[in-house]
PDB file of C-alpha atoms in Angstrom:
ATOM      1  CA  MET A   1     -21.743 -61.668  36.322  1.00  0.00           C
ATOM      2  CA  GLU A   2     -19.153 -60.032  38.559  1.00  0.00           C
ATOM      3  CA  GLY A   3     -16.049 -58.621  36.921  1.00  0.00           C
ATOM      4  CA  GLU A   4     -13.582 -60.872  38.695  1.00  0.00           C
ATOM      5  CA  HIS A   5     -15.630 -63.993  37.975  1.00  0.00           C
ATOM      6  CA  PHE A   6     -16.022 -62.862  34.364  1.00  0.00           C
ATOM      7  CA  SER A   7     -12.278 -62.641  33.812  1.00  0.00           C
ATOM      8  CA  SER A   8     -11.283 -65.660  35.912  1.00  0.00           C
ATOM      9  CA  ALA A   9     -13.663 -68.014  34.121  1.00  0.00           C
ATOM     10  CA  LEU A  10     -12.638 -66.611  30.756  1.00  0.00           C
ATOM     11  CA  LYS A  11      -8.939 -67.011  31.524  1.00  0.00           C
ATOM     12  CA  TRP A  12      -9.478 -70.614  32.631  1.00  0.00           C
ATOM     13  CA  TYR A  13     -11.300 -71.476  29.390  1.00  0.00           C
ATOM     14  CA  TRP A  14      -8.755 -69.652  27.210  1.00  0.00           C
ATOM     15  CA  ASN A  15      -5.860 -71.469  28.842  1.00  0.00           C
ATOM     16  CA  GLN A  16      -7.441 -74.858  28.073  1.00  0.00           C
ATOM     17  CA  LEU A  17      -7.252 -74.133  24.346  1.00  0.00           C
ATOM     18  CA  THR A  18      -4.254 -74.926  22.196  1.00  0.00           C
ATOM     19  CA  ASP A  19      -2.599 -71.961  20.505  1.00  0.00           C
ATOM     20  CA  LYS A  20      -4.133 -72.862  17.148  1.00  0.00           C
ATOM     21  CA  ASP A  21      -7.615 -73.021  18.700  1.00  0.00           C
ATOM     22  CA  LYS A  22      -7.412 -69.645  20.437  1.00  0.00           C
ATOM     23  CA  SER A  23      -9.643 -67.359  18.399  1.00  0.00           C
ATOM     24  CA  LEU A  24     -12.114 -64.554  18.983  1.00  0.00           C
ATOM     25  CA  ASP A  25     -14.374 -66.490  16.611  1.00  0.00           C
ATOM     26  CA  ASP A  26     -14.643 -69.327  19.133  1.00  0.00           C
ATOM     27  CA  PRO A  27     -18.434 -69.693  19.751  1.00  0.00           C
ATOM     28  CA  PHE A  28     -18.032 -69.674  23.524  1.00  0.00           C
ATOM     29  CA  ILE A  29     -15.821 -66.575  23.443  1.00  0.00           C
ATOM     30  CA  LYS A  30     -18.255 -64.753  21.152  1.00  0.00           C
ATOM     31  CA  ASP A  31     -21.251 -65.611  23.339  1.00  0.00           C
ATOM     32  CA  TYR A  32     -19.359 -64.742  26.509  1.00  0.00           C
ATOM     33  CA  PHE A  33     -18.467 -61.232  25.412  1.00  0.00           C
ATOM     34  CA  ARG A  34     -21.844 -60.706  23.761  1.00  0.00           C
ATOM     35  CA  ALA A  35     -23.559 -61.420  27.082  1.00  0.00           C
ATOM     36  CA  TYR A  36     -21.473 -58.742  28.796  1.00  0.00           C
ATOM     37  CA  GLU A  37     -21.679 -56.142  26.057  1.00  0.00           C
ATOM     38  CA  GLU A  38     -25.428 -56.507  25.510  1.00  0.00           C
ATOM     39  CA  ASN A  39     -26.590 -56.996  29.098  1.00  0.00           C
ATOM     40  CA  ILE A  40     -24.085 -55.329  31.439  1.00  0.00           C
ATOM     41  CA  LEU A  41     -22.152 -52.673  29.527  1.00  0.00           C
ATOM     42  CA  ASP A  42     -23.713 -49.204  29.486  1.00  0.00           C
ATOM     43  CA  VAL A  43     -22.915 -47.722  26.084  1.00  0.00           C
ATOM     44  CA  GLU A  44     -23.312 -44.137  27.321  1.00  0.00           C
ATOM     45  CA  THR A  45     -20.594 -44.413  29.968  1.00  0.00           C
ATOM     46  CA  GLY A  46     -18.515 -47.401  28.855  1.00  0.00           C
ATOM     47  CA  LEU A  47     -18.959 -48.828  32.365  1.00  0.00           C
ATOM     48  CA  PRO A  48     -20.656 -52.059  33.549  1.00  0.00           C
ATOM     49  CA  LEU A  49     -23.676 -50.287  35.036  1.00  0.00           C
ATOM     50  CA  ASN A  50     -26.560 -52.281  33.599  1.00  0.00           C
ATOM     51  CA  GLY A  51     -26.301 -55.109  36.109  1.00  0.00           C
ATOM     52  CA  GLY A  52     -27.774 -52.996  38.881  1.00  0.00           C
ATOM     53  CA  CYS A  53     -24.668 -51.184  40.134  1.00  0.00           C
ATOM     54  CA  LYS A  54     -25.603 -47.803  41.640  1.00  0.00           C
ATOM     55  CA  SER A  55     -22.085 -46.403  42.026  1.00  0.00           C
ATOM     56  CA  ARG A  56     -20.025 -45.321  39.046  1.00  0.00           C
ATOM     57  CA  ALA A  57     -16.859 -45.681  41.110  1.00  0.00           C
ATOM     58  CA  ILE A  58     -17.697 -49.297  41.904  1.00  0.00           C
ATOM     59  CA  ALA A  59     -18.695 -49.889  38.273  1.00  0.00           C
ATOM     60  CA  MET A  60     -15.288 -48.528  37.273  1.00  0.00           C
ATOM     61  CA  ALA A  61     -13.694 -51.044  39.654  1.00  0.00           C
ATOM     62  CA  GLY A  62     -15.783 -53.685  37.888  1.00  0.00           C
ATOM     63  CA  LEU A  63     -14.340 -52.517  34.580  1.00  0.00           C
ATOM     64  CA  PHE A  64     -10.874 -53.004  36.084  1.00  0.00           C
ATOM     65  CA  LYS A  65     -11.740 -56.676  36.566  1.00  0.00           C
ATOM     66  CA  VAL A  66     -13.613 -57.112  33.284  1.00  0.00           C
ATOM     67  CA  TYR A  67     -10.910 -55.512  31.165  1.00  0.00           C
ATOM     68  CA  THR A  68      -8.359 -58.113  32.248  1.00  0.00           C
ATOM     69  CA  GLY A  69     -10.538 -60.566  30.326  1.00  0.00           C
ATOM     70  CA  TYR A  70     -10.296 -58.429  27.202  1.00  0.00           C
ATOM     71  CA  LEU A  71      -6.523 -58.347  27.643  1.00  0.00           C
ATOM     72  CA  THR A  72      -6.401 -62.125  28.069  1.00  0.00           C
ATOM     73  CA  VAL A  73      -7.873 -62.776  24.627  1.00  0.00           C
ATOM     74  CA  GLY A  74      -6.655 -59.615  22.877  1.00  0.00           C
ATOM     75  CA  LYS A  75     -10.110 -58.178  22.264  1.00  0.00           C
ATOM     76  CA  VAL A  76     -10.728 -54.457  21.779  1.00  0.00           C
ATOM     77  CA  TYR A  77     -12.905 -52.921  24.491  1.00  0.00           C
ATOM     78  CA  PRO A  78     -15.959 -51.147  23.013  1.00  0.00           C
ATOM     79  CA  TYR A  79     -16.728 -47.550  23.948  1.00  0.00           C
ATOM     80  CA  ALA A  80     -13.254 -47.065  25.407  1.00  0.00           C
ATOM     81  CA  ASP A  81     -13.509 -43.314  24.841  1.00  0.00           C
ATOM     82  CA  LYS A  82     -16.724 -43.177  26.880  1.00  0.00           C
ATOM     83  CA  ALA A  83     -15.052 -45.196  29.627  1.00  0.00           C
ATOM     84  CA  ILE A  84     -12.112 -42.774  29.731  1.00  0.00           C
ATOM     85  CA  ASP A  85     -14.533 -39.845  30.012  1.00  0.00           C
ATOM     86  CA  SER A  86     -16.349 -41.593  32.856  1.00  0.00           C
ATOM     87  CA  VAL A  87     -13.202 -42.413  34.816  1.00  0.00           C
ATOM     88  CA  LEU A  88     -11.805 -38.896  34.472  1.00  0.00           C
ATOM     89  CA  LYS A  89     -15.090 -37.524  35.844  1.00  0.00           C
ATOM     90  CA  LEU A  90     -14.554 -39.591  38.994  1.00  0.00           C
ATOM     91  CA  GLN A  91     -11.486 -37.593  40.027  1.00  0.00           C
ATOM     92  CA  PHE A  92     -12.012 -35.173  42.903  1.00  0.00           C
ATOM     93  CA  ASN A  93     -10.313 -31.803  43.206  1.00  0.00           C
ATOM     94  CA  ASP A  94      -7.796 -33.265  45.668  1.00  0.00           C
ATOM     95  CA  GLY A  95      -6.637 -35.805  43.060  1.00  0.00           C
ATOM     96  CA  SER A  96      -8.282 -38.911  44.519  1.00  0.00           C
ATOM     97  CA  PHE A  97     -10.998 -40.884  42.732  1.00  0.00           C
ATOM     98  CA  GLY A  98     -14.496 -41.943  43.752  1.00  0.00           C
ATOM     99  CA  ASP A  99     -18.084 -40.741  43.975  1.00  0.00           C
ATOM    100  CA  ASN A 100     -20.613 -39.882  46.677  1.00  0.00           C
ATOM    101  CA  LEU A 101     -20.666 -43.535  47.795  1.00  0.00           C
ATOM    102  CA  VAL A 102     -16.954 -44.342  47.611  1.00  0.00           C
ATOM    103  CA  LYS A 103     -14.418 -41.555  48.092  1.00  0.00           C
ATOM    104  CA  GLY A 104     -10.662 -41.792  47.865  1.00  0.00           C
ATOM    105  CA  ALA A 105     -10.303 -45.506  48.675  1.00  0.00           C
ATOM    106  CA  MET A 106      -6.844 -46.767  47.765  1.00  0.00           C
ATOM    107  CA  THR A 107      -8.273 -49.587  45.667  1.00  0.00           C
ATOM    108  CA  ILE A 108     -10.484 -47.133  43.766  1.00  0.00           C
ATOM    109  CA  ASN A 109      -7.515 -44.836  43.145  1.00  0.00           C
ATOM    110  CA  TRP A 110      -5.445 -47.659  41.699  1.00  0.00           C
ATOM    111  CA  ASP A 111      -8.321 -49.179  39.742  1.00  0.00           C
ATOM    112  CA  ALA A 112      -9.032 -45.796  38.147  1.00  0.00           C
ATOM    113  CA  ILE A 113      -5.487 -45.015  37.096  1.00  0.00           C
ATOM    114  CA  TRP A 114      -4.936 -48.611  35.886  1.00  0.00           C
ATOM    115  CA  VAL A 115      -8.068 -48.443  33.710  1.00  0.00           C
ATOM    116  CA  LEU A 116      -6.958 -45.098  32.272  1.00  0.00           C
ATOM    117  CA  ARG A 117      -3.489 -46.485  31.572  1.00  0.00           C
ATOM    118  CA  GLU A 118      -4.683 -49.651  29.849  1.00  0.00           C
ATOM    119  CA  LEU A 119      -7.350 -47.933  27.741  1.00  0.00           C
ATOM    120  CA  ASP A 120      -4.812 -45.259  26.783  1.00  0.00           C
ATOM    121  CA  ILE A 121      -2.466 -48.037  25.644  1.00  0.00           C
ATOM    122  CA  MET A 122      -5.272 -49.698  23.670  1.00  0.00           C
ATOM    123  CA  LEU A 123      -6.096 -46.407  21.927  1.00  0.00           C
ATOM    124  CA  LYS A 124      -2.382 -45.635  21.435  1.00  0.00           C
ATOM    125  CA  GLY A 125      -2.715 -42.309  23.195  1.00  0.00           C
ATOM    126  CA  SER A 126      -5.194 -41.005  20.633  1.00  0.00           C
ATOM    127  CA  TYR A 127      -7.946 -39.922  23.040  1.00  0.00           C
ATOM    128  CA  ARG A 128      -7.521 -37.363  25.838  1.00  0.00           C
ATOM    129  CA  HIS A 129      -3.968 -38.481  26.539  1.00  0.00           C
ATOM    130  CA  SER A 130      -2.949 -35.133  28.034  1.00  0.00           C
ATOM    131  CA  ASP A 131      -5.954 -35.246  30.390  1.00  0.00           C
ATOM    132  CA  ILE A 132      -4.960 -38.753  31.462  1.00  0.00           C
ATOM    133  CA  VAL A 133      -1.398 -37.590  32.162  1.00  0.00           C
ATOM    134  CA  GLN A 134      -2.736 -34.689  34.211  1.00  0.00           C
ATOM    135  CA  ALA A 135      -5.005 -37.047  36.161  1.00  0.00           C
ATOM    136  CA  GLY A 136      -2.013 -39.258  36.932  1.00  0.00           C
ATOM    137  CA  ASN A 137      -0.001 -36.297  38.184  1.00  0.00           C
ATOM    138  CA  ARG A 138      -2.854 -35.084  40.378  1.00  0.00           C
ATOM    139  CA  LEU A 139      -3.258 -38.546  41.891  1.00  0.00           C
ATOM    140  CA  ALA A 140       0.509 -38.747  42.461  1.00  0.00           C
ATOM    141  CA  ASP A 141       0.427 -35.430  44.336  1.00  0.00           C
ATOM    142  CA  PHE A 142      -2.491 -36.676  46.444  1.00  0.00           C
ATOM    143  CA  LEU A 143      -0.686 -39.886  47.377  1.00  0.00           C
ATOM    144  CA  MET A 144       2.541 -38.073  48.225  1.00  0.00           C
ATOM    145  CA  ASN A 145       0.752 -35.449  50.327  1.00  0.00           C
ATOM    146  CA  VAL A 146      -1.856 -37.623  52.052  1.00  0.00           C
ATOM    147  CA  HIS A 147      -0.877 -41.304  52.039  1.00  0.00           C
ATOM    148  CA  ARG A 148       2.894 -40.990  52.427  1.00  0.00           C
ATOM    149  CA  LYS A 149       3.870 -41.525  56.036  1.00  0.00           C
ATOM    150  CA  PRO A 150       6.944 -40.432  58.065  1.00  0.00           C
ATOM    151  CA  ASP A 151       8.499 -43.904  57.709  1.00  0.00           C
ATOM    152  CA  GLY A 152       8.755 -43.326  53.941  1.00  0.00           C
ATOM    153  CA  GLY A 153       6.080 -45.774  52.842  1.00  0.00           C
ATOM    154  CA  PHE A 154       2.390 -45.284  52.101  1.00  0.00           C
ATOM    155  CA  SER A 155      -0.696 -46.135  54.136  1.00  0.00           C
ATOM    156  CA  PHE A 156      -3.717 -47.919  52.716  1.00  0.00           C
ATOM    157  CA  HIS A 157      -6.025 -45.417  54.426  1.00  0.00           C
ATOM    158  CA  PRO A 158      -5.377 -41.673  54.280  1.00  0.00           C
ATOM    159  CA  THR A 159      -4.687 -41.256  58.007  1.00  0.00           C
ATOM    160  CA  HIS A 160      -3.492 -44.682  59.145  1.00  0.00           C
ATOM    161  CA  CYS A 161      -2.299 -48.112  58.110  1.00  0.00           C
ATOM    162  CA  MET A 162      -4.469 -51.029  57.029  1.00  0.00           C
ATOM    163  CA  MET A 163      -6.062 -52.642  60.085  1.00  0.00           C
ATOM    164  CA  GLU A 164      -7.814 -55.579  58.414  1.00  0.00           C
ATOM    165  CA  HIS A 165      -7.189 -57.663  55.329  1.00  0.00           C
ATOM    166  CA  ASN A 166      -9.714 -60.245  54.130  1.00  0.00           C
ATOM    167  CA  SER A 167     -11.545 -59.904  57.482  1.00  0.00           C
ATOM    168  CA  ILE A 168      -8.361 -60.679  59.458  1.00  0.00           C
ATOM    169  CA  LYS A 169      -7.020 -58.061  61.857  1.00  0.00           C
ATOM    170  CA  THR A 170      -3.502 -57.116  60.827  1.00  0.00           C
ATOM    171  CA  SER A 171      -2.673 -54.044  62.908  1.00  0.00           C
ATOM    172  CA  GLU A 172      -3.790 -51.420  65.354  1.00  0.00           C
ATOM    173  CA  LYS A 173      -4.641 -47.952  64.052  1.00  0.00           C
ATOM    174  CA  TYR A 174      -1.106 -46.633  63.598  1.00  0.00           C
ATOM    175  CA  VAL A 175       0.005 -43.562  61.659  1.00  0.00           C
ATOM    176  CA  GLU A 176       2.407 -45.573  59.555  1.00  0.00           C
ATOM    177  CA  SER A 177       2.705 -47.230  56.169  1.00  0.00           C
ATOM    178  CA  ASP A 178       1.675 -50.767  55.253  1.00  0.00           C
ATOM    179  CA  THR A 179       2.626 -53.135  52.450  1.00  0.00           C
ATOM    180  CA  GLN A 180      -0.698 -52.925  50.599  1.00  0.00           C
ATOM    181  CA  GLY A 181      -0.835 -49.145  50.645  1.00  0.00           C
ATOM    182  CA  THR A 182       2.802 -48.892  49.614  1.00  0.00           C
ATOM    183  CA  SER A 183       2.464 -51.415  46.785  1.00  0.00           C
ATOM    184  CA  MET A 184      -0.621 -49.758  45.295  1.00  0.00           C
ATOM    185  CA  SER A 185       0.768 -46.244  45.695  1.00  0.00           C
ATOM    186  CA  LEU A 186       4.030 -47.159  43.998  1.00  0.00           C
ATOM    187  CA  ARG A 187       2.118 -48.611  41.070  1.00  0.00           C
ATOM    188  CA  CYS A 188       0.091 -45.413  40.721  1.00  0.00           C
ATOM    189  CA  LEU A 189       3.251 -43.309  40.925  1.00  0.00           C
ATOM    190  CA  SER A 190       4.969 -45.506  38.357  1.00  0.00           C
ATOM    191  CA  TYR A 191       2.133 -44.962  35.875  1.00  0.00           C
ATOM    192  CA  ALA A 192       2.460 -41.193  36.281  1.00  0.00           C
ATOM    193  CA  ASP A 193       6.211 -41.539  35.724  1.00  0.00           C
ATOM    194  CA  GLU A 194       5.583 -43.610  32.590  1.00  0.00           C
ATOM    195  CA  TRP A 195       3.517 -40.827  31.073  1.00  0.00           C
ATOM    196  CA  ASN A 196       5.894 -38.061  32.112  1.00  0.00           C
ATOM    197  CA  LEU A 197       9.083 -39.906  31.121  1.00  0.00           C
ATOM    198  CA  LYS A 198       7.455 -41.616  28.114  1.00  0.00           C
ATOM    199  CA  ILE A 199       8.813 -45.029  29.119  1.00  0.00           C
ATOM    200  CA  LYS A 200       7.038 -48.196  30.166  1.00  0.00           C
ATOM    201  CA  LEU A 201       8.082 -49.201  33.675  1.00  0.00           C
ATOM    202  CA  PHE A 202       5.645 -52.050  34.307  1.00  0.00           C
ATOM    203  CA  SER A 203       3.878 -54.523  32.050  1.00  0.00           C
ATOM    204  CA  TYR A 204       0.211 -55.426  32.469  1.00  0.00           C
ATOM    205  CA  CYS A 205      -0.371 -56.448  36.074  1.00  0.00           C
ATOM    206  CA  VAL A 206      -3.348 -56.810  38.392  1.00  0.00           C
ATOM    207  CA  TYR A 207      -3.664 -57.683  42.047  1.00  0.00           C
TER     208      TYR A 207
END
């Protein structure tokens, strides 16, 4: 049960229902979430680690995908506080996110800050909000200092632009920005601005 498949299948089913039939008491919905929460979710970390995933950073990226399913149906994510703790532990001293298997990848950076943002919204800022704000600021500094390129945009990789996308070569190894790196970086920066300015700049959005 991969996170993206989990949420995509759930969204398809949910959208087939009429408004009056959409309910968390729907037998399929109950069984669907029960399967995840009993078989995949690790209650100690709040991450989907029990399916065999060996990397907490990758499990966090899985949570990014899974949580969109919870948002689709309006269901509260269990052990959100544990998940916040786990994601915050993934931040390196330089402000990027990852672990010993995945370090500082742009997708991991965005996944991490998105998960923190959405769980913070769900908990209405009641758990470690100041730590989340600090994490956002540290990531923003990292992106501005490492991923920002002389052309003003942001690169997907720390030192150069994205060279492949979905197995298709898109560029040579240039020290310049690219659309994917810029888009993800701007989202991360906008979340930090939301917390610092106390305004909501973007609604729920995933790539």
